[in-house]
PDB file of C-alpha atoms in Angstrom:
ATOM      1  CA  UNK A 261       0.912  40.081 -11.491  1.00  0.00           C
ATOM      2  CA  UNK A 262       3.686  42.630 -12.079  1.00  0.00           C
ATOM      3  CA  UNK A 263       6.855  41.985 -14.035  1.00  0.00           C
ATOM      4  CA  UNK A 264       8.880  42.246 -10.830  1.00  0.00           C
ATOM      5  CA  UNK A 265       6.717  39.601  -9.166  1.00  0.00           C
ATOM      6  CA  UNK A 266       7.102  37.264 -12.125  1.00  0.00           C
ATOM      7  CA  UNK A 267      10.873  37.752 -12.099  1.00  0.00           C
ATOM      8  CA  UNK A 268      11.012  37.122  -8.349  1.00  0.00           C
ATOM      9  CA  UNK A 269       8.991  33.943  -8.744  1.00  0.00           C
ATOM     10  CA  UNK A 270      11.232  32.743 -11.597  1.00  0.00           C
ATOM     11  CA  UNK A 271      14.326  33.311  -9.448  1.00  0.00           C
ATOM     12  CA  UNK A 272      12.822  31.359  -6.551  1.00  0.00           C
ATOM     13  CA  UNK A 273      11.529  28.519  -8.707  1.00  0.00           C
ATOM     14  CA  UNK A 274      14.304  28.111 -11.268  1.00  0.00           C
ATOM     15  CA  UNK A 275      17.179  30.351 -10.150  1.00  0.00           C
ATOM     16  CA  UNK A 276      19.346  27.624  -8.598  1.00  0.00           C
ATOM     17  CA  UNK A 277      18.589  25.242 -11.460  1.00  0.00           C
ATOM     18  CA  UNK A 278      19.425  27.839 -14.117  1.00  0.00           C
ATOM     19  CA  UNK A 279      22.689  28.805 -12.401  1.00  0.00           C
ATOM     20  CA  UNK A 280      23.811  25.170 -12.221  1.00  0.00           C
ATOM     21  CA  UNK A 281      22.926  24.450 -15.843  1.00  0.00           C
ATOM     22  CA  UNK A 282      24.650  27.592 -17.080  1.00  0.00           C
ATOM     23  CA  UNK A 283      27.821  26.955 -15.067  1.00  0.00           C
ATOM     24  CA  UNK A 284      28.025  23.342 -16.251  1.00  0.00           C
ATOM     25  CA  UNK A 285      27.606  24.351 -19.903  1.00  0.00           C
ATOM     26  CA  UNK A 286      30.219  27.098 -19.629  1.00  0.00           C
ATOM     27  CA  UNK A 287      32.638  24.707 -17.963  1.00  0.00           C
ATOM     28  CA  UNK A 288      32.126  21.631 -20.101  1.00  0.00           C
ATOM     29  CA  UNK A 289      30.299  22.867 -23.211  1.00  0.00           C
ATOM     30  CA  UNK A 290      28.961  19.960 -25.310  1.00  0.00           C
ATOM     31  CA  UNK A 291      31.034  17.449 -23.355  1.00  0.00           C
ATOM     32  CA  UNK A 292      28.822  18.217 -20.363  1.00  0.00           C
ATOM     33  CA  UNK A 293      25.855  16.558 -22.087  1.00  0.00           C
ATOM     34  CA  UNK A 294      27.656  13.628 -23.722  1.00  0.00           C
ATOM     35  CA  UNK A 295      25.140  11.128 -22.334  1.00  0.00           C
ATOM     36  CA  UNK A 296      22.252  13.202 -23.653  1.00  0.00           C
ATOM     37  CA  UNK A 297      23.759  13.416 -27.133  1.00  0.00           C
ATOM     38  CA  UNK A 298      24.390   9.663 -27.189  1.00  0.00           C
ATOM     39  CA  UNK A 299      20.773   9.101 -26.085  1.00  0.00           C
ATOM     40  CA  UNK A 300      19.469  11.357 -28.847  1.00  0.00           C
ATOM     41  CA  UNK A 301      21.680   9.529 -31.352  1.00  0.00           C
ATOM     42  CA  UNK A 302      20.455   6.105 -30.179  1.00  0.00           C
ATOM     43  CA  UNK A 303      16.825   7.174 -30.438  1.00  0.00           C
ATOM     44  CA  UNK A 304      17.352   8.560 -33.948  1.00  0.00           C
ATOM     45  CA  UNK A 305      19.183   5.352 -34.908  1.00  0.00           C
ATOM     46  CA  UNK A 306      16.355   3.125 -33.705  1.00  0.00           C
ATOM     47  CA  UNK A 307      13.814   5.315 -35.493  1.00  0.00           C
ATOM     48  CA  UNK A 308      15.658   4.906 -38.788  1.00  0.00           C
ATOM     49  CA  UNK A 309      16.222   1.208 -38.100  1.00  0.00           C
ATOM     50  CA  UNK A 310      12.517   0.560 -37.583  1.00  0.00           C
ATOM     51  CA  UNK A 311      11.779   1.999 -41.020  1.00  0.00           C
ATOM     52  CA  UNK A 312      14.416  -0.019 -42.868  1.00  0.00           C
ATOM     53  CA  UNK A 313      13.772  -3.451 -44.426  1.00  0.00           C
ATOM     54  CA  UNK A 314      14.331  -6.000 -41.689  1.00  0.00           C
ATOM     55  CA  UNK A 315      15.110  -3.286 -39.166  1.00  0.00           C
ATOM     56  CA  UNK A 316      11.831  -3.527 -37.310  1.00  0.00           C
ATOM     57  CA  UNK A 317      12.579  -7.154 -36.438  1.00  0.00           C
ATOM     58  CA  UNK A 318      16.006  -6.217 -35.070  1.00  0.00           C
ATOM     59  CA  UNK A 319      14.530  -3.367 -33.021  1.00  0.00           C
ATOM     60  CA  UNK A 320      11.924  -5.803 -31.733  1.00  0.00           C
ATOM     61  CA  UNK A 321      14.563  -8.317 -30.645  1.00  0.00           C
ATOM     62  CA  UNK A 322      16.677  -5.840 -28.686  1.00  0.00           C
ATOM     63  CA  UNK A 323      14.246  -3.200 -27.433  1.00  0.00           C
ATOM     64  CA  UNK A 324      10.578  -4.167 -27.624  1.00  0.00           C
ATOM     65  CA  UNK A 325       8.988  -4.876 -24.229  1.00  0.00           C
ATOM     66  CA  UNK A 326       5.507  -6.254 -23.587  1.00  0.00           C
ATOM     67  CA  UNK A 327       3.866  -7.288 -20.340  1.00  0.00           C
ATOM     68  CA  UNK A 328       3.262 -10.736 -21.814  1.00  0.00           C
ATOM     69  CA  UNK A 329       7.014 -11.287 -22.332  1.00  0.00           C
ATOM     70  CA  UNK A 330       8.949 -13.504 -19.913  1.00  0.00           C
ATOM     71  CA  UNK A 331      10.287 -11.387 -17.053  1.00  0.00           C
ATOM     72  CA  UNK A 332      13.942 -12.146 -17.793  1.00  0.00           C
ATOM     73  CA  UNK A 333      13.506 -11.061 -21.413  1.00  0.00           C
ATOM     74  CA  UNK A 334      11.693  -7.854 -20.420  1.00  0.00           C
ATOM     75  CA  UNK A 335      14.466  -6.964 -17.960  1.00  0.00           C
ATOM     76  CA  UNK A 336      17.091  -7.664 -20.623  1.00  0.00           C
ATOM     77  CA  UNK A 337      15.375  -5.402 -23.151  1.00  0.00           C
ATOM     78  CA  UNK A 338      14.296  -2.610 -20.790  1.00  0.00           C
ATOM     79  CA  UNK A 339      17.512  -0.494 -20.906  1.00  0.00           C
ATOM     80  CA  UNK A 340      17.433  -0.226 -24.711  1.00  0.00           C
ATOM     81  CA  UNK A 341      13.639   0.064 -24.834  1.00  0.00           C
ATOM     82  CA  UNK A 342      14.063   3.568 -23.459  1.00  0.00           C
ATOM     83  CA  UNK A 343      15.655   4.620 -26.751  1.00  0.00           C
ATOM     84  CA  UNK A 344      13.214   2.859 -29.102  1.00  0.00           C
ATOM     85  CA  UNK A 345      10.625   5.493 -30.099  1.00  0.00           C
ATOM     86  CA  UNK A 346       6.989   4.468 -30.269  1.00  0.00           C
ATOM     87  CA  UNK A 347       5.917   3.759 -33.847  1.00  0.00           C
ATOM     88  CA  UNK A 348       2.631   5.633 -33.469  1.00  0.00           C
ATOM     89  CA  UNK A 349       4.158   8.892 -32.194  1.00  0.00           C
ATOM     90  CA  UNK A 350       6.337  11.507 -33.962  1.00  0.00           C
ATOM     91  CA  UNK A 351      10.015  10.864 -33.272  1.00  0.00           C
ATOM     92  CA  UNK A 352      10.717  14.585 -32.911  1.00  0.00           C
ATOM     93  CA  UNK A 353       8.761  14.631 -29.676  1.00  0.00           C
ATOM     94  CA  UNK A 354      10.945  11.890 -28.200  1.00  0.00           C
ATOM     95  CA  UNK A 355      14.141  13.583 -29.395  1.00  0.00           C
ATOM     96  CA  UNK A 356      13.088  16.950 -27.949  1.00  0.00           C
ATOM     97  CA  UNK A 357      12.151  15.364 -24.608  1.00  0.00           C
ATOM     98  CA  UNK A 358      15.502  13.631 -24.336  1.00  0.00           C
ATOM     99  CA  UNK A 359      17.519  16.674 -25.398  1.00  0.00           C
ATOM    100  CA  UNK A 360      15.780  18.983 -22.932  1.00  0.00           C
ATOM    101  CA  UNK A 361      15.097  16.840 -19.870  1.00  0.00           C
ATOM    102  CA  UNK A 362      18.047  14.458 -20.126  1.00  0.00           C
ATOM    103  CA  UNK A 363      20.282  17.437 -20.848  1.00  0.00           C
ATOM    104  CA  UNK A 364      19.167  19.374 -17.776  1.00  0.00           C
ATOM    105  CA  UNK A 365      19.380  16.235 -15.637  1.00  0.00           C
ATOM    106  CA  UNK A 366      22.893  15.415 -16.833  1.00  0.00           C
ATOM    107  CA  UNK A 367      24.077  18.964 -16.174  1.00  0.00           C
ATOM    108  CA  UNK A 368      22.572  19.099 -12.682  1.00  0.00           C
ATOM    109  CA  UNK A 369      22.620  15.517 -11.399  1.00  0.00           C
ATOM    110  CA  UNK A 370      25.558  14.049 -13.283  1.00  0.00           C
ATOM    111  CA  UNK A 371      25.578  11.154 -15.722  1.00  0.00           C
ATOM    112  CA  UNK A 372      25.286   8.258 -13.302  1.00  0.00           C
ATOM    113  CA  UNK A 373      22.396   9.725 -11.310  1.00  0.00           C
ATOM    114  CA  UNK A 374      20.645  10.560 -14.567  1.00  0.00           C
ATOM    115  CA  UNK A 375      21.040   6.983 -15.776  1.00  0.00           C
ATOM    116  CA  UNK A 376      19.859   5.522 -12.470  1.00  0.00           C
ATOM    117  CA  UNK A 377      16.758   7.711 -12.200  1.00  0.00           C
ATOM    118  CA  UNK A 378      15.901   7.159 -15.885  1.00  0.00           C
ATOM    119  CA  UNK A 379      16.241   3.387 -15.512  1.00  0.00           C
ATOM    120  CA  UNK A 380      14.266   3.247 -12.254  1.00  0.00           C
ATOM    121  CA  UNK A 381      11.465   5.259 -13.883  1.00  0.00           C
ATOM    122  CA  UNK A 382      11.370   3.062 -16.987  1.00  0.00           C
ATOM    123  CA  UNK A 383      11.553  -0.136 -14.951  1.00  0.00           C
ATOM    124  CA  UNK A 384       8.742   1.078 -12.672  1.00  0.00           C
ATOM    125  CA  UNK A 385       6.486   1.584 -15.681  1.00  0.00           C
ATOM    126  CA  UNK A 386       7.366  -1.801 -17.151  1.00  0.00           C
ATOM    127  CA  UNK A 387       6.808  -3.540 -13.804  1.00  0.00           C
ATOM    128  CA  UNK A 388       3.491  -1.772 -13.284  1.00  0.00           C
ATOM    129  CA  UNK A 389       2.258  -3.010 -16.679  1.00  0.00           C
ATOM    130  CA  UNK A 390       2.827  -6.626 -15.627  1.00  0.00           C
ATOM    131  CA  UNK A 391       1.159  -6.108 -12.239  1.00  0.00           C
ATOM    132  CA  UNK A 392      -1.753  -4.175 -13.752  1.00  0.00           C
ATOM    133  CA  UNK A 393      -2.498  -6.925 -16.272  1.00  0.00           C
ATOM    134  CA  UNK A 394      -2.303  -9.524 -13.490  1.00  0.00           C
ATOM    135  CA  UNK A 395      -4.765  -7.511 -11.362  1.00  0.00           C
ATOM    136  CA  UNK A 396      -7.174  -7.175 -14.265  1.00  0.00           C
ATOM    137  CA  UNK A 397      -9.558  -4.394 -15.336  1.00  0.00           C
ATOM    138  CA  UNK A 398     -11.732  -4.740 -12.244  1.00  0.00           C
ATOM    139  CA  UNK A 399      -8.952  -3.653  -9.878  1.00  0.00           C
ATOM    140  CA  UNK A 400      -8.374  -0.007  -8.965  1.00  0.00           C
ATOM    141  CA  UNK A 401      -5.001   0.029 -10.710  1.00  0.00           C
ATOM    142  CA  UNK A 402      -5.631  -2.886 -13.033  1.00  0.00           C
ATOM    143  CA  UNK A 403      -5.337  -3.154 -16.803  1.00  0.00           C
ATOM    144  CA  UNK A 404      -7.224  -5.145 -19.442  1.00  0.00           C
ATOM    145  CA  UNK A 405      -5.563  -8.320 -20.681  1.00  0.00           C
ATOM    146  CA  UNK A 406      -5.157  -6.763 -24.135  1.00  0.00           C
ATOM    147  CA  UNK A 407      -2.604  -4.303 -22.709  1.00  0.00           C
ATOM    148  CA  UNK A 408      -0.198  -7.215 -22.238  1.00  0.00           C
ATOM    149  CA  UNK A 409       0.392  -7.160 -25.993  1.00  0.00           C
ATOM    150  CA  UNK A 410       1.081  -3.414 -26.254  1.00  0.00           C
ATOM    151  CA  UNK A 411       4.668  -2.561 -27.193  1.00  0.00           C
ATOM    152  CA  UNK A 412       6.059  -0.588 -24.265  1.00  0.00           C
ATOM    153  CA  UNK A 413       8.953   1.561 -25.485  1.00  0.00           C
ATOM    154  CA  UNK A 414      10.116   5.157 -25.525  1.00  0.00           C
ATOM    155  CA  UNK A 415      11.659   7.702 -23.154  1.00  0.00           C
ATOM    156  CA  UNK A 416       8.487   9.250 -21.707  1.00  0.00           C
ATOM    157  CA  UNK A 417       8.508   7.467 -18.323  1.00  0.00           C
ATOM    158  CA  UNK A 418      12.205   8.297 -17.867  1.00  0.00           C
ATOM    159  CA  UNK A 419      11.574  11.916 -18.876  1.00  0.00           C
ATOM    160  CA  UNK A 420       8.748  12.299 -16.348  1.00  0.00           C
ATOM    161  CA  UNK A 421      10.797  10.681 -13.574  1.00  0.00           C
ATOM    162  CA  UNK A 422      13.848  12.819 -14.282  1.00  0.00           C
ATOM    163  CA  UNK A 423      11.764  16.005 -14.387  1.00  0.00           C
ATOM    164  CA  UNK A 424      10.302  15.285 -10.947  1.00  0.00           C
ATOM    165  CA  UNK A 425      13.675  14.354  -9.443  1.00  0.00           C
ATOM    166  CA  UNK A 426      15.460  17.447 -10.802  1.00  0.00           C
ATOM    167  CA  UNK A 427      12.670  19.672  -9.494  1.00  0.00           C
ATOM    168  CA  UNK A 428      12.989  18.030  -6.069  1.00  0.00           C
ATOM    169  CA  UNK A 429      16.758  18.495  -5.940  1.00  0.00           C
ATOM    170  CA  UNK A 430      16.546  22.174  -6.886  1.00  0.00           C
ATOM    171  CA  UNK A 431      13.412  23.146  -4.979  1.00  0.00           C
ATOM    172  CA  UNK A 432      11.231  23.802  -8.028  1.00  0.00           C
ATOM    173  CA  UNK A 433       8.184  22.584  -6.143  1.00  0.00           C
ATOM    174  CA  UNK A 434       5.508  24.253  -8.257  1.00  0.00           C
ATOM    175  CA  UNK A 435       7.020  22.836 -11.439  1.00  0.00           C
ATOM    176  CA  UNK A 436       7.159  19.367  -9.885  1.00  0.00           C
ATOM    177  CA  UNK A 437       3.532  19.712  -8.827  1.00  0.00           C
ATOM    178  CA  UNK A 438       2.500  20.759 -12.333  1.00  0.00           C
ATOM    179  CA  UNK A 439       4.245  17.717 -13.819  1.00  0.00           C
ATOM    180  CA  UNK A 440       2.419  15.399 -11.400  1.00  0.00           C
ATOM    181  CA  UNK A 441      -0.951  17.102 -12.001  1.00  0.00           C
ATOM    182  CA  UNK A 442      -0.428  16.932 -15.768  1.00  0.00           C
ATOM    183  CA  UNK A 443       0.177  13.173 -15.555  1.00  0.00           C
ATOM    184  CA  UNK A 444      -2.932  12.690 -13.412  1.00  0.00           C
ATOM    185  CA  UNK A 445      -5.028  14.691 -15.885  1.00  0.00           C
ATOM    186  CA  UNK A 446      -3.557  12.609 -18.718  1.00  0.00           C
ATOM    187  CA  UNK A 447      -4.794   9.402 -17.062  1.00  0.00           C
ATOM    188  CA  UNK A 448      -8.235  10.896 -16.404  1.00  0.00           C
ATOM    189  CA  UNK A 449      -8.663  12.186 -19.959  1.00  0.00           C
ATOM    190  CA  UNK A 450      -7.044   9.198 -21.681  1.00  0.00           C
ATOM    191  CA  UNK A 451      -6.727   6.243 -19.288  1.00  0.00           C
ATOM    192  CA  UNK A 452      -4.285   4.178 -21.333  1.00  0.00           C
ATOM    193  CA  UNK A 453      -1.208   2.137 -20.431  1.00  0.00           C
ATOM    194  CA  UNK A 454       1.277   4.939 -21.128  1.00  0.00           C
ATOM    195  CA  UNK A 455      -0.409   7.419 -18.804  1.00  0.00           C
ATOM    196  CA  UNK A 456      -0.634   4.918 -15.956  1.00  0.00           C
ATOM    197  CA  UNK A 457       3.024   4.001 -16.439  1.00  0.00           C
ATOM    198  CA  UNK A 458       3.908   7.672 -16.059  1.00  0.00           C
ATOM    199  CA  UNK A 459       2.200   7.677 -12.661  1.00  0.00           C
ATOM    200  CA  UNK A 460       4.072   4.496 -11.718  1.00  0.00           C
ATOM    201  CA  UNK A 461       7.329   6.212 -12.703  1.00  0.00           C
ATOM    202  CA  UNK A 462       6.453   9.221 -10.551  1.00  0.00           C
ATOM    203  CA  UNK A 463       5.662   6.948  -7.607  1.00  0.00           C
ATOM    204  CA  UNK A 464       9.012   5.195  -7.926  1.00  0.00           C
ATOM    205  CA  UNK A 465      10.890   8.483  -8.194  1.00  0.00           C
ATOM    206  CA  UNK A 466       9.124   9.879  -5.127  1.00  0.00           C
ATOM    207  CA  UNK A 467      10.485   6.888  -3.203  1.00  0.00           C
ATOM    208  CA  UNK A 468      13.950   7.685  -4.581  1.00  0.00           C
ATOM    209  CA  UNK A 469      13.496  11.330  -3.530  1.00  0.00           C
ATOM    210  CA  UNK A 470      12.610  10.232   0.005  1.00  0.00           C
ATOM    211  CA  UNK A 471      15.646   7.962   0.222  1.00  0.00           C
ATOM    212  CA  UNK A 472      17.874  10.722  -1.169  1.00  0.00           C
ATOM    213  CA  UNK A 473      16.518  13.250   1.350  1.00  0.00           C
ATOM    214  CA  UNK A 474      17.211  10.881   4.258  1.00  0.00           C
ATOM    215  CA  UNK A 475      20.728  10.163   3.008  1.00  0.00           C
ATOM    216  CA  UNK A 476      21.545  13.840   2.532  1.00  0.00           C
ATOM    217  CA  UNK A 477      20.181  14.678   5.983  1.00  0.00           C
ATOM    218  CA  UNK A 478      22.276  11.943   7.571  1.00  0.00           C
ATOM    219  CA  UNK A 479      25.407  13.209   5.799  1.00  0.00           C
ATOM    220  CA  UNK A 480      24.660  16.741   6.965  1.00  0.00           C
ATOM    221  CA  UNK A 481      24.299  15.531  10.573  1.00  0.00           C
ATOM    222  CA  UNK A 482      27.605  13.682  10.319  1.00  0.00           C
ATOM    223  CA  UNK A 483      29.350  16.788   8.935  1.00  0.00           C
ATOM    224  CA  UNK A 484      27.895  18.988  11.679  1.00  0.00           C
ATOM    225  CA  UNK A 485      28.940  16.440  14.305  1.00  0.00           C
ATOM    226  CA  UNK A 486      32.476  16.217  12.953  1.00  0.00           C
ATOM    227  CA  UNK A 487      32.871  20.017  12.923  1.00  0.00           C
ATOM    228  CA  UNK A 488      31.564  20.361  16.473  1.00  0.00           C
ATOM    229  CA  UNK A 489      33.789  17.630  17.832  1.00  0.00           C
ATOM    230  CA  UNK A 490      30.802  15.591  19.044  1.00  0.00           C
ATOM    231  CA  UNK A 491      30.756  11.865  18.328  1.00  0.00           C
ATOM    232  CA  UNK A 492      28.773  10.936  15.206  1.00  0.00           C
ATOM    233  CA  UNK A 493      25.124  10.025  15.679  1.00  0.00           C
ATOM    234  CA  UNK A 494      24.536   6.298  15.456  1.00  0.00           C
ATOM    235  CA  UNK A 495      21.216   4.719  14.508  1.00  0.00           C
TER     236      UNK A 495
END
């Protein structure tokens, strides 16, 4: 493939996304990613807290989620669980994921959409864990009972969901496909709770993408109708 072809592909795949990110950074500088910086700070704080005397217990009380927990407690802890890094993984990976993906999402989608998609993705993973354990290991999407005791924290489900949604909004279809394929391969190679939660997050975000596409199409029809003088379409 020639250099010109690669450049043309990059413009088609990421041109609109790059232009939006660049314009937002020029306009708002670091203020444009305030949510991202707060998220990075929270994750770093919880990492330090977990390694301080007595800190692990506090992190557990406010951000640890397990499928065996009462539903009301899991829902209460889920928002903060996103910022509690997994103890068995390097924190730098979580910080880099948040800085990159949350940053791009905040610059292109805005803070509230970023928060909503991140929460929906995380909640989808948490909900799947409960359903999977209830189904049991013999079901197609089931989980062993031991997974109910696994601590379910970290930003990965939110990161995957945001990546897919941003790609959808900016037409980066190949990139979105690669993210989905990578998550499927992850489950095949290492069929653990985290990988399956990533697929649950993708499924939830695809539903959000469908709803968003319908809403945007309806708004476009209403705008076209108002410009043409025709009465708005009613459904």
